[in-house]
PDB file of C-alpha atoms in Angstrom:
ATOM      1  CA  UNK A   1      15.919 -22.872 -10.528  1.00 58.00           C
ATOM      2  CA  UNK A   2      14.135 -22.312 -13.931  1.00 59.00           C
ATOM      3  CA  UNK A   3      13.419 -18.719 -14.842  1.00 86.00           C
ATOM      4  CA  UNK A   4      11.250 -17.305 -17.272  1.00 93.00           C
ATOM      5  CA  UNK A   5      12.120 -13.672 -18.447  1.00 94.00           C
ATOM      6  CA  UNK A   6       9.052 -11.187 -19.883  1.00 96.00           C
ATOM      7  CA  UNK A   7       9.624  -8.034 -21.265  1.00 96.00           C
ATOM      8  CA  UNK A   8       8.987  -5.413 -21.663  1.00 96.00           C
ATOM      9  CA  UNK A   9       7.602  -5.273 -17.813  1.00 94.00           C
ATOM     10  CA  UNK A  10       5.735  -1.935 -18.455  1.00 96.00           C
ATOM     11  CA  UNK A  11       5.050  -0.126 -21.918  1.00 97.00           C
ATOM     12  CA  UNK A  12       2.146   2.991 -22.695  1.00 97.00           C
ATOM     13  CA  UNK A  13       1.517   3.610 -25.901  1.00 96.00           C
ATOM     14  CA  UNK A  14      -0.802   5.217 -28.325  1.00 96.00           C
ATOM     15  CA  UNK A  15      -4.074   3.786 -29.638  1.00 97.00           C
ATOM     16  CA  UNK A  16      -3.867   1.885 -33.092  1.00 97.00           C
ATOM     17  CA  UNK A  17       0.162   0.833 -32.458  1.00 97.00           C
ATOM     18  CA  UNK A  18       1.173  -2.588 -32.001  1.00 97.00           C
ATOM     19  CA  UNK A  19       2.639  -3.351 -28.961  1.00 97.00           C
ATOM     20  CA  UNK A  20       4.946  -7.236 -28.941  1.00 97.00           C
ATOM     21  CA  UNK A  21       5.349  -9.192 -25.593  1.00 98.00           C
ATOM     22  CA  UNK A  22       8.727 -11.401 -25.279  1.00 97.00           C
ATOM     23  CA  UNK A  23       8.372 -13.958 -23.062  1.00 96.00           C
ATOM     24  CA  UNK A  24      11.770 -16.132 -22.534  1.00 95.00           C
ATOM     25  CA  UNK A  25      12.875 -19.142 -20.753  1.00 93.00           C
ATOM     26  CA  UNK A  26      16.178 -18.761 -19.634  1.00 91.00           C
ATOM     27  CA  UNK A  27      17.106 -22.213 -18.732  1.00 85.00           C
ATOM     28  CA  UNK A  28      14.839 -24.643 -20.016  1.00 86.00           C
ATOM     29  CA  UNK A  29      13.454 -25.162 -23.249  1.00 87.00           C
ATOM     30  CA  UNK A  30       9.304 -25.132 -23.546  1.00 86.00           C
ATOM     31  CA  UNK A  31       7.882 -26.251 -25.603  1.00 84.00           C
ATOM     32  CA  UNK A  32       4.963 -24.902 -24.476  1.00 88.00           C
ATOM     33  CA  UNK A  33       4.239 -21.708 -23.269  1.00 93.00           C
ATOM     34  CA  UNK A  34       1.023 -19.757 -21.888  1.00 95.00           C
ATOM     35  CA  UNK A  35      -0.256 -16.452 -22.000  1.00 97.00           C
ATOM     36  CA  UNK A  36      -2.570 -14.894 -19.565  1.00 97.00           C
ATOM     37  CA  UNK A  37      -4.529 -11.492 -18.788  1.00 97.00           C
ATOM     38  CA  UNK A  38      -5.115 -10.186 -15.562  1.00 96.00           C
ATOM     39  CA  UNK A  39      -7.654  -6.909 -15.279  1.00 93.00           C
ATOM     40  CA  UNK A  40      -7.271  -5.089 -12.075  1.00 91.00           C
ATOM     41  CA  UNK A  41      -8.410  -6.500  -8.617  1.00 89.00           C
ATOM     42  CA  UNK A  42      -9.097  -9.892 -10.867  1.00 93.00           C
ATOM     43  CA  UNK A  43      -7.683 -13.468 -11.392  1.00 95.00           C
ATOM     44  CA  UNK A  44      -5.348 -14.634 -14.325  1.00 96.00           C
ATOM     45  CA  UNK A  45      -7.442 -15.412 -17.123  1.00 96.00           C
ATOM     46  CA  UNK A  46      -5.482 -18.019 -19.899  1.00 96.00           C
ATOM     47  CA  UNK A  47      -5.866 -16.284 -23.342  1.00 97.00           C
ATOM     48  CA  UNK A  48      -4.074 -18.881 -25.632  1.00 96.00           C
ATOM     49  CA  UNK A  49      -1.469 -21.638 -25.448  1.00 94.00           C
ATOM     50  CA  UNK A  50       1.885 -21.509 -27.778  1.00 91.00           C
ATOM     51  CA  UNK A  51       2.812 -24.503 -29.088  1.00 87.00           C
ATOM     52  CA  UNK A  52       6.792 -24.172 -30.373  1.00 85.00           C
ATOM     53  CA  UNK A  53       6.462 -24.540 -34.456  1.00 84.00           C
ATOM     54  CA  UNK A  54       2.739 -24.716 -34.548  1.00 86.00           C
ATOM     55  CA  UNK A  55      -0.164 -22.539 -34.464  1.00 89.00           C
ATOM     56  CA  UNK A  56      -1.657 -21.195 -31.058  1.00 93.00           C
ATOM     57  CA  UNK A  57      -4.702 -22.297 -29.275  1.00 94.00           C
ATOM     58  CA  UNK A  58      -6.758 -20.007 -28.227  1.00 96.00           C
ATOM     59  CA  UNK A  59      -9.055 -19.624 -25.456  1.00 95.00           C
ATOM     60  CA  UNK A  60     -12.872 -18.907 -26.280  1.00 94.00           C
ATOM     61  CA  UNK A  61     -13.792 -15.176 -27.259  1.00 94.00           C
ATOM     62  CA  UNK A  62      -9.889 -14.105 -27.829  1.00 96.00           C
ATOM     63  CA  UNK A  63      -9.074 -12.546 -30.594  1.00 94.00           C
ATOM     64  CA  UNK A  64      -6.433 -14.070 -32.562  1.00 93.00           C
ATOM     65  CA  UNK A  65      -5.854 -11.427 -34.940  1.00 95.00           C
ATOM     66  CA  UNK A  66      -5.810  -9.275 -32.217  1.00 96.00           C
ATOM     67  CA  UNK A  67      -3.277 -11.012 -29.547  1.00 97.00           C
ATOM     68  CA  UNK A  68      -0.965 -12.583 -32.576  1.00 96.00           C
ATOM     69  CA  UNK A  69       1.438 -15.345 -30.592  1.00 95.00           C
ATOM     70  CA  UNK A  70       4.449 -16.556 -32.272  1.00 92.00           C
ATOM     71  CA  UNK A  71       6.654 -19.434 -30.875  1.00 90.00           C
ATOM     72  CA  UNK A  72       9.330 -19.889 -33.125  1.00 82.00           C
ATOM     73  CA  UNK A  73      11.699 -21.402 -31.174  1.00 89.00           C
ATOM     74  CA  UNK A  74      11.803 -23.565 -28.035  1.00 89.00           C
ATOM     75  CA  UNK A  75      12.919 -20.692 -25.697  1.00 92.00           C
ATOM     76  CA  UNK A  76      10.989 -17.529 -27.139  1.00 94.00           C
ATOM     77  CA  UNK A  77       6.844 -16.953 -27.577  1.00 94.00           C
ATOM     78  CA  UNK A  78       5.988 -13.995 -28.120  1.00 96.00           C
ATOM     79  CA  UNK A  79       2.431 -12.118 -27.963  1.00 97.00           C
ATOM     80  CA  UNK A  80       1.889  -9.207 -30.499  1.00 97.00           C
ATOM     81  CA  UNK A  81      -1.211  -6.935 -29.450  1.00 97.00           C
ATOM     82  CA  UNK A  82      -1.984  -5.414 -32.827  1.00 97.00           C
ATOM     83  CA  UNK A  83      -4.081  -1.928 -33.332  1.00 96.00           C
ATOM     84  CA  UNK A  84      -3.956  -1.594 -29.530  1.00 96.00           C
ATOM     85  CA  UNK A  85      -7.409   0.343 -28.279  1.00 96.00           C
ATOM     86  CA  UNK A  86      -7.880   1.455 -23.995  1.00 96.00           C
ATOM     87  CA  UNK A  87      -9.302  -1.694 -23.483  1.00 95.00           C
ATOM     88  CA  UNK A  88      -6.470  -3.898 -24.313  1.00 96.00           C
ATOM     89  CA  UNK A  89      -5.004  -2.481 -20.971  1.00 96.00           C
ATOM     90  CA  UNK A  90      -4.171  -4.795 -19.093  1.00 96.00           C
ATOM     91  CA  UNK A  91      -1.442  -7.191 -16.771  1.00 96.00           C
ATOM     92  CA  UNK A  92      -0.350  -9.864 -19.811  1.00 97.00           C
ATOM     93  CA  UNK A  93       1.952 -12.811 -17.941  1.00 96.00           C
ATOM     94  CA  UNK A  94       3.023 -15.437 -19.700  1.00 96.00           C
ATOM     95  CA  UNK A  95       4.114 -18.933 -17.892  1.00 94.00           C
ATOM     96  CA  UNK A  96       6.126 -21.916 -18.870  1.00 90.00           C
ATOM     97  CA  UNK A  97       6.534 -25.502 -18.230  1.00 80.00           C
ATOM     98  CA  UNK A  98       9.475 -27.579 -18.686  1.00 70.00           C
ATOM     99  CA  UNK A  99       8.918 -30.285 -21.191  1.00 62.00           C
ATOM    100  CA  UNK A 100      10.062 -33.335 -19.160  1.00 58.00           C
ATOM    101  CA  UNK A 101       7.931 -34.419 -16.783  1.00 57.00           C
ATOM    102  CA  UNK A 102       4.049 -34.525 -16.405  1.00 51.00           C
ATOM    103  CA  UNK A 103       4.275 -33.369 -12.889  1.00 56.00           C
ATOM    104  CA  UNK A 104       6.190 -30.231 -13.411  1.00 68.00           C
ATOM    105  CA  UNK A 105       5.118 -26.888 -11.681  1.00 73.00           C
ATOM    106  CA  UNK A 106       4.867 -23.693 -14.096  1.00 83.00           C
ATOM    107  CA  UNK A 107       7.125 -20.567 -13.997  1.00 88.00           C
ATOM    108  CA  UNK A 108       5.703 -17.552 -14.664  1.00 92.00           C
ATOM    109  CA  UNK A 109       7.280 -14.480 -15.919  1.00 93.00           C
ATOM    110  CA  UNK A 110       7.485 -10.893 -14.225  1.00 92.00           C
ATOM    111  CA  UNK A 111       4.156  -9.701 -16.311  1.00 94.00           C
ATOM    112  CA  UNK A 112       3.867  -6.694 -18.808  1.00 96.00           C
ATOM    113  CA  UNK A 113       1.869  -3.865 -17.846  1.00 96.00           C
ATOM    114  CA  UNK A 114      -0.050  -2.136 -21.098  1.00 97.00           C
ATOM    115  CA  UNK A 115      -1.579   0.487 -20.894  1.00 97.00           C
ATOM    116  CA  UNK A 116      -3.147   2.305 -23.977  1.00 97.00           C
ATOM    117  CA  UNK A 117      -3.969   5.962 -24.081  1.00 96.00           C
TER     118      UNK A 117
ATOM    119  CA  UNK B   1     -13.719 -27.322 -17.352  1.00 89.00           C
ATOM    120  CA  UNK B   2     -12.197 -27.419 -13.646  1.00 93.00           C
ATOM    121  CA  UNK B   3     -13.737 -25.254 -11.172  1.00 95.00           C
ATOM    122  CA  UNK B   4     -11.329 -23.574  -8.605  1.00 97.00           C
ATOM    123  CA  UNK B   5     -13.104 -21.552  -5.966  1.00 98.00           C
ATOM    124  CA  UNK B   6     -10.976 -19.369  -2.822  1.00 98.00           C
ATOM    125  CA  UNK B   7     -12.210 -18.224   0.261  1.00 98.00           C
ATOM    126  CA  UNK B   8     -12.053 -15.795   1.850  1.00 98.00           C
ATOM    127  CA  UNK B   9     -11.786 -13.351  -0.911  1.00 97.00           C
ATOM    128  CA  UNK B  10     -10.642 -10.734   1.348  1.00 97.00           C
ATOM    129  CA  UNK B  11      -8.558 -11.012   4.496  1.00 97.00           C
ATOM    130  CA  UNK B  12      -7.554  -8.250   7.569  1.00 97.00           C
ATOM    131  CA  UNK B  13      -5.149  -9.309   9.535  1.00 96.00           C
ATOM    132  CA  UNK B  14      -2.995  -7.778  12.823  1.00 97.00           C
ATOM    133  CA  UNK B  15       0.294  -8.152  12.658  1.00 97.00           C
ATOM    134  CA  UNK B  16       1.240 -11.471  14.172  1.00 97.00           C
ATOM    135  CA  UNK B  17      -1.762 -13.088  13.527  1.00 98.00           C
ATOM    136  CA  UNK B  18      -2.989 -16.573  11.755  1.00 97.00           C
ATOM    137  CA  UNK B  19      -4.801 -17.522   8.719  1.00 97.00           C
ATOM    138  CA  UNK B  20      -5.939 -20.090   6.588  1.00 98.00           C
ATOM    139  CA  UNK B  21      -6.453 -19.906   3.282  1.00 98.00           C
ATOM    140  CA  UNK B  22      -8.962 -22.783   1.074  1.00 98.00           C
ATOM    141  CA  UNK B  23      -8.739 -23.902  -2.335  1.00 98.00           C
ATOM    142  CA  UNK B  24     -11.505 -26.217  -3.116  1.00 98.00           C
ATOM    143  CA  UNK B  25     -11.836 -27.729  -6.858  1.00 97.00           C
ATOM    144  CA  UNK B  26     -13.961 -29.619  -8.815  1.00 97.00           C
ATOM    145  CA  UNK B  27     -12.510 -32.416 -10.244  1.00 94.00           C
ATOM    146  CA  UNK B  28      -8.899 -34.418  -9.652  1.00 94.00           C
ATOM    147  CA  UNK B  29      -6.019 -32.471 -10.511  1.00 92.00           C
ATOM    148  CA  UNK B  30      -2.267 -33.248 -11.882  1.00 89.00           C
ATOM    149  CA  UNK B  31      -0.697 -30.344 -10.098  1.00 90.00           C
ATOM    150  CA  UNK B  32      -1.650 -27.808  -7.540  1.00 94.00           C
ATOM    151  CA  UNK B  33       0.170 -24.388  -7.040  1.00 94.00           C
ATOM    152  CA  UNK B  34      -0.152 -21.279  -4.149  1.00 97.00           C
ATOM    153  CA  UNK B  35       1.099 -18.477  -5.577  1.00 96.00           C
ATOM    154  CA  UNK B  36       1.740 -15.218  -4.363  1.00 96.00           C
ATOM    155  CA  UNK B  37       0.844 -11.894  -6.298  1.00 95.00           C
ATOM    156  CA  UNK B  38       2.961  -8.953  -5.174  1.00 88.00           C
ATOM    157  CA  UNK B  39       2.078  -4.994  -5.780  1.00 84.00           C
ATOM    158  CA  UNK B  40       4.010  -4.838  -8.892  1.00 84.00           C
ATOM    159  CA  UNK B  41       2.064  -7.922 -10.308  1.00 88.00           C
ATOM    160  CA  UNK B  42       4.786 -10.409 -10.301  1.00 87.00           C
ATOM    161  CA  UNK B  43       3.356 -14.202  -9.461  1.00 90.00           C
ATOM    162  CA  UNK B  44       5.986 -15.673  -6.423  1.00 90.00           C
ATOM    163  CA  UNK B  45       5.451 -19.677  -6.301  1.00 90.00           C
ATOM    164  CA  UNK B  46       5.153 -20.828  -2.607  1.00 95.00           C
ATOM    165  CA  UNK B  47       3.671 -24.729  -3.140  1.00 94.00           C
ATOM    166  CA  UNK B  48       3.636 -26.869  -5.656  1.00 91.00           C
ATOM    167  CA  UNK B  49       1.328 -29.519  -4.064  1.00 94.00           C
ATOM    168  CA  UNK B  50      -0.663 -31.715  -5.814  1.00 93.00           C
ATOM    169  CA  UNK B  51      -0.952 -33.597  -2.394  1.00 95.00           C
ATOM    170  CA  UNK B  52       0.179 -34.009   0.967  1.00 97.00           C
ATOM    171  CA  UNK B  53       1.803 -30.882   3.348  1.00 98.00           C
ATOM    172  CA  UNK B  54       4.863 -28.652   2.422  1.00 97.00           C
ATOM    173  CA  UNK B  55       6.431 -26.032   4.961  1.00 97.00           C
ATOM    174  CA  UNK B  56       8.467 -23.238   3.967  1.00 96.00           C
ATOM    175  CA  UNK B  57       9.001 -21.069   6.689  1.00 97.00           C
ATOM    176  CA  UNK B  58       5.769 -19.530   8.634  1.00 98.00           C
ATOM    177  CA  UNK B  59       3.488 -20.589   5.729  1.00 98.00           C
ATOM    178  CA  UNK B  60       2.773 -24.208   4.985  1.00 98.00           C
ATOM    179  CA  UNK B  61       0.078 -25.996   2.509  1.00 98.00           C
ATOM    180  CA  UNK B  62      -2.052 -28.964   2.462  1.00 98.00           C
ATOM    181  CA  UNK B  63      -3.828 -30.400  -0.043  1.00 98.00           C
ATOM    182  CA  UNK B  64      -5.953 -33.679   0.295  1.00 97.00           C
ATOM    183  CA  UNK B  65      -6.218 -34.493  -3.292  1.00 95.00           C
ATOM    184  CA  UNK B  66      -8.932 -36.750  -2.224  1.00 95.00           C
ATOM    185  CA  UNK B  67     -11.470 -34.374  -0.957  1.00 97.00           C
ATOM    186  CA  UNK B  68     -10.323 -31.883  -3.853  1.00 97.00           C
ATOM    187  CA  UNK B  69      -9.188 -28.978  -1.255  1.00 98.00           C
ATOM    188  CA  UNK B  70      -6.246 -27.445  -0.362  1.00 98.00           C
ATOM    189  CA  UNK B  71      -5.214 -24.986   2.587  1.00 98.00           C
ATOM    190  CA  UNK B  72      -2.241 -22.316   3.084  1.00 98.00           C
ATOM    191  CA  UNK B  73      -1.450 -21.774   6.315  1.00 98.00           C
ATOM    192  CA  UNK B  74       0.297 -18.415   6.755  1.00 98.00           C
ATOM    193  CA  UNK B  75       1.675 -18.216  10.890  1.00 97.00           C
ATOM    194  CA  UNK B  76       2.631 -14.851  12.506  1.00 98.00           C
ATOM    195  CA  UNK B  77       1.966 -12.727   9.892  1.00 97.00           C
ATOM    196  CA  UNK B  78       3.737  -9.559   9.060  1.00 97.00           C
ATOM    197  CA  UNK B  79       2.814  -6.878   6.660  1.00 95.00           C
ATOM    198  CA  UNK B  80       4.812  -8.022   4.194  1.00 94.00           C
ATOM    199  CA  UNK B  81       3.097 -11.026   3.524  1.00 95.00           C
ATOM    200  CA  UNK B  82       0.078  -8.444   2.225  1.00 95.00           C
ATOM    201  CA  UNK B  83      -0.904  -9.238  -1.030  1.00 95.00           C
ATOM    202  CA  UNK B  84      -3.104 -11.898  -3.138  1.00 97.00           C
ATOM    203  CA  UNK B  85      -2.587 -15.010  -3.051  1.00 98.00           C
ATOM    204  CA  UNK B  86      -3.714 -17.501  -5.886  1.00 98.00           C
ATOM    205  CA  UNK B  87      -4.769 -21.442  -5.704  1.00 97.00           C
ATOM    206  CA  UNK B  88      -4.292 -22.849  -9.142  1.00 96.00           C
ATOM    207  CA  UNK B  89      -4.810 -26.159 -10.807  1.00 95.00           C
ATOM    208  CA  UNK B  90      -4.618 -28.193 -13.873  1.00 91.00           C
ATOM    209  CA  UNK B  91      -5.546 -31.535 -14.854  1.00 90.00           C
ATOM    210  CA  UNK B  92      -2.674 -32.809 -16.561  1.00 83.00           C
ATOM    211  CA  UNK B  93       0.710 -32.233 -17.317  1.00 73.00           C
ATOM    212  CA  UNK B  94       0.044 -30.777 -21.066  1.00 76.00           C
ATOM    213  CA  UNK B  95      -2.984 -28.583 -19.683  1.00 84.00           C
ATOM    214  CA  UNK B  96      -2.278 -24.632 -18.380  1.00 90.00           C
ATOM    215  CA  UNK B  97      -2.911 -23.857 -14.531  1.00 93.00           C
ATOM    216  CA  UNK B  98      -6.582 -22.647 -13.856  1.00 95.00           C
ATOM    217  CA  UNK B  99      -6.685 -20.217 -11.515  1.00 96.00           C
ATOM    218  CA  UNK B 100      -9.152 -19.569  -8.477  1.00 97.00           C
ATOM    219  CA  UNK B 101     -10.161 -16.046  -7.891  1.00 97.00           C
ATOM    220  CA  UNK B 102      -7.645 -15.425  -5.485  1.00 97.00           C
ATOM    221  CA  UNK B 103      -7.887 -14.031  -1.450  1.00 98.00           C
ATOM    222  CA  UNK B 104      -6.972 -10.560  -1.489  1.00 97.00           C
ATOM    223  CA  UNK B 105      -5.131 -10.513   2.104  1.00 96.00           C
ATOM    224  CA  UNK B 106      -4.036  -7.155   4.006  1.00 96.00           C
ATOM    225  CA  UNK B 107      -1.823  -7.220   7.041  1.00 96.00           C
ATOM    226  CA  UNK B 108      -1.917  -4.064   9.228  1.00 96.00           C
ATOM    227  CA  UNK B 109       0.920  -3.346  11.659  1.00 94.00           C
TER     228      UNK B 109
END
């Protein structure tokens, strides 16, 4: 079955770095992928939608110079957390759809745990 | 936008027990998804069921697409089904899954 990779699955780092998301699609191409955040004990909240060669749409009160999402290519969007702060920790997932078909279920990658000290 | 509401938002089960999990939402819906949310975070996909009844194993799902629910049936529970487990929607096929709140479910031995 389809398969959408995410890495890195778990990354700490310092406040004010930039931390960058890959998510993948290992057997499909999307043209369409979607990021999520999930705070702890909460549901999966959509931040933005990646369009492949287009700007991202982005979900009311996100950040976009903040959570920077670049699809450049029908199998790769990634999400770039810039000057990181503590409260950017968080579960980021990121979920794809193949492009055929308008009754085609998501995949969802393994999630990236950030955590910023 | 779509509504998506869960219940209950926290389950106890014994070992070997039954449940039923609802998803109700608030408007018609292009897809339907149960998910389940494991202790290292990663989302497993049990249903996709915009309508009708799946079974895979001791859980099955039912949505009535209709009356805008949808119910996970999980039978003879064991601890390893513990976890959260997530209705989601979306409207069409170019629209991102909207996800209920989830029904945080703990199965004690």
């Amino acid at each position: 079955g389809a398969v959408v990779s995410q890495h890195p699955s778990r990354v700490i780092c310092k406040s004010g770095t930039s931390v960058k998301i890959e998510c993948r699609s290992l057997d499909f191409q999307a043209t369409t992928m979607f990021w999520y955040r999930q705070f702890p004990k909460k549901s999966l909240m959509l931040m933005a939608t990646s369009n492949e060669g287009s700007k991202a749409t982005y979900e009311q009160g996100v950040e976009k110079d903040k959570f920077l999402i670049n699809h450049a290519s029908l199998t790769l969007s990634t999400l770039t957390v810039t000057s990181a702060h503590p409260e950017d920790s968080s579960f980021y997932i990121c979920s794809a759809r193949r492009p055929t078909g308008a009754n085609e279920k998501l995949f969802f990658g393994s999630g990236t745990q950030l955590s910023v000290l | 936008g779509i509504q998506v509401e869960q219940s209950p938002p926290d389950l106890i089960l014994q070992e070997g027990a039954n449940s039923t999990l609802r998803c109700n939402f608030s408007d018609s819906v292009n897809n339907l998804q149960w998910f389940h949310q494991n202790p290292w975070g990663q989302l497993i996909n049990l249903f996709y069921i915009p309508s009708g009844t799946k079974q895979n194993g001791r859980l099955s799902a039912t949505t009535v697409a209709t009356e805008r629910y949808s119910l996970l049936y999980i039978s003879s529970s064991q601890t390893t089904d513990s976890g959260v487990y997530f209705c989601a929607v979306d409207v069409s096929g170019n629209t991102p899954l909207v996800f209920g709140k989830g029904t945080r479910l703990s199965v004690i031995a």
